[in-house]
C-alpha positions as a LaTeX table, in Angstrom:
\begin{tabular}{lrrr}
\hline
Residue & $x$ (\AA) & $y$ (\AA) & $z$ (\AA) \\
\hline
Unk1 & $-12.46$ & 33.45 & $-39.89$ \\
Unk2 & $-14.83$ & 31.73 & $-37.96$ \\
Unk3 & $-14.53$ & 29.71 & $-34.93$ \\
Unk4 & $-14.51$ & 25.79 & $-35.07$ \\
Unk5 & $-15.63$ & 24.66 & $-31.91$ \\
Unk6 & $-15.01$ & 20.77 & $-31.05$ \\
Unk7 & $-17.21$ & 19.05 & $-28.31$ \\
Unk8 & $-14.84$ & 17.57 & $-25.33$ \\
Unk9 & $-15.54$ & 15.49 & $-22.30$ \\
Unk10 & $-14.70$ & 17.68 & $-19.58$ \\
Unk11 & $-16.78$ & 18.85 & $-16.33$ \\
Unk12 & $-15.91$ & 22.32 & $-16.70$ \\
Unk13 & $-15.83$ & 22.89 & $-20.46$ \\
Unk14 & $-18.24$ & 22.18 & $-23.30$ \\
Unk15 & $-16.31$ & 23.22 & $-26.19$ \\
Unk16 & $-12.72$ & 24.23 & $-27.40$ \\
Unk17 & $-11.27$ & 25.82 & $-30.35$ \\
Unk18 & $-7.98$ & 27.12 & $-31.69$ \\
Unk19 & $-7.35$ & 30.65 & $-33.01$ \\
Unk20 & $-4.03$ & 29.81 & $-34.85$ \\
Unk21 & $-4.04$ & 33.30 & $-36.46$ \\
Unk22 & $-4.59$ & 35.19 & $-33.25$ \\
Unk23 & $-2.51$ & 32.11 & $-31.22$ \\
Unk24 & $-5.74$ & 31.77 & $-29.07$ \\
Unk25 & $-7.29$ & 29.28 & $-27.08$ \\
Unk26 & $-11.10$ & 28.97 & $-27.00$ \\
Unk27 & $-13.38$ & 27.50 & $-24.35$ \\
Unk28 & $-16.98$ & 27.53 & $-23.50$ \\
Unk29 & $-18.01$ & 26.32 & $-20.07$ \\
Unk30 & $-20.48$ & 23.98 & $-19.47$ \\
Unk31 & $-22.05$ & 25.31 & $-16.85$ \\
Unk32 & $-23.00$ & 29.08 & $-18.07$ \\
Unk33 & $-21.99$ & 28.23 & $-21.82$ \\
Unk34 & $-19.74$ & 31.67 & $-21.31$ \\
Unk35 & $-17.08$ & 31.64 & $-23.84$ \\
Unk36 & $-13.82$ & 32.95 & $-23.09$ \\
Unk37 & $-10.66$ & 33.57 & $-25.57$ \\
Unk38 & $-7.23$ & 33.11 & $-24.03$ \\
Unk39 & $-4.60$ & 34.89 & $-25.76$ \\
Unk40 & $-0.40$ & 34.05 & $-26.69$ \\
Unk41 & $-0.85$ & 30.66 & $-26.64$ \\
Unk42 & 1.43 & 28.82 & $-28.82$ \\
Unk43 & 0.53 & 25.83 & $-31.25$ \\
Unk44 & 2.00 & 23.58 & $-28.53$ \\
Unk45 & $-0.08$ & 25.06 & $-25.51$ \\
Unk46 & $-3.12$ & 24.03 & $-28.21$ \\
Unk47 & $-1.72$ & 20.52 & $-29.10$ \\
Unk48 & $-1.30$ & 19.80 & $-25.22$ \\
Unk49 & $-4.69$ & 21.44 & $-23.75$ \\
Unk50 & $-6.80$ & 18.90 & $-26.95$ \\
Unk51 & $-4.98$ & 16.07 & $-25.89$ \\
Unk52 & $-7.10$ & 13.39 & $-24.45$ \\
Unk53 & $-4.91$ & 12.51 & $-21.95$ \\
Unk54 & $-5.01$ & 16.79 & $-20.69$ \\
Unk55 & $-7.06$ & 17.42 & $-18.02$ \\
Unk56 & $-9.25$ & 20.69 & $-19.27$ \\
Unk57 & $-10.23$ & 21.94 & $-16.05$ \\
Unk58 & $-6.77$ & 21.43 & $-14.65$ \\
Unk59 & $-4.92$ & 23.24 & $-17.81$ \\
Unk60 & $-7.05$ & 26.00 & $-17.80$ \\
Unk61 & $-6.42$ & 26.84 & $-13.77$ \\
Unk62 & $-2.85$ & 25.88 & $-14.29$ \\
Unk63 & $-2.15$ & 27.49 & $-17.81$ \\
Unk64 & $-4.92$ & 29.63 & $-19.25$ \\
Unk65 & $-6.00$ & 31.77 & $-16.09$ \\
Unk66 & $-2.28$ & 33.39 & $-16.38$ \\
Unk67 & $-2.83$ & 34.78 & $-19.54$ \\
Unk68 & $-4.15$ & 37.70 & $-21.19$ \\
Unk69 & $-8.14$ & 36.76 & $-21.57$ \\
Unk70 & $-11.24$ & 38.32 & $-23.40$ \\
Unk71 & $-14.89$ & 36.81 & $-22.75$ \\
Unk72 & $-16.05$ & 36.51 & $-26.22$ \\
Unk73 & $-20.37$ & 36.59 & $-25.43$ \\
\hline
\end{tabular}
């Protein structure tokens, strides 16, 4: 299944996306347009890091950098 990737308004990040078969959170940073794929993150994690009222930079330092991660390009 293909990635959806959904435009945000962050400094850091470009794009993010939700793996929900592989629990994964997807970002692309705006800077280098790297993508990365952070794994065991629960449908929660997801609905809290999309919220418009989450900080992406902030949850990815705080939440994201902790886990398990593979650079996807």
């Amino acid at each position: 299944m293909p990635i959806t990737w959904t435009e945000v308004d962050s400094t850091a990040l470009s794009a993010i996306a939700y793996d929900s078969e592989n629990e994964a959170i997807c970002v692309r940073y705006r800077d280098s347009g790297v993508e990365w794929r952070y794994l065991a993150c629960s449908p929660a994690e997801w609905e809290e890091f999309k919220s418009p009222m989450t900080s992406k930079g902030k949850f990815v330092n705080e939440v994201l950098k902790l886990k398990p991660a593979e650079r996807l390009n």
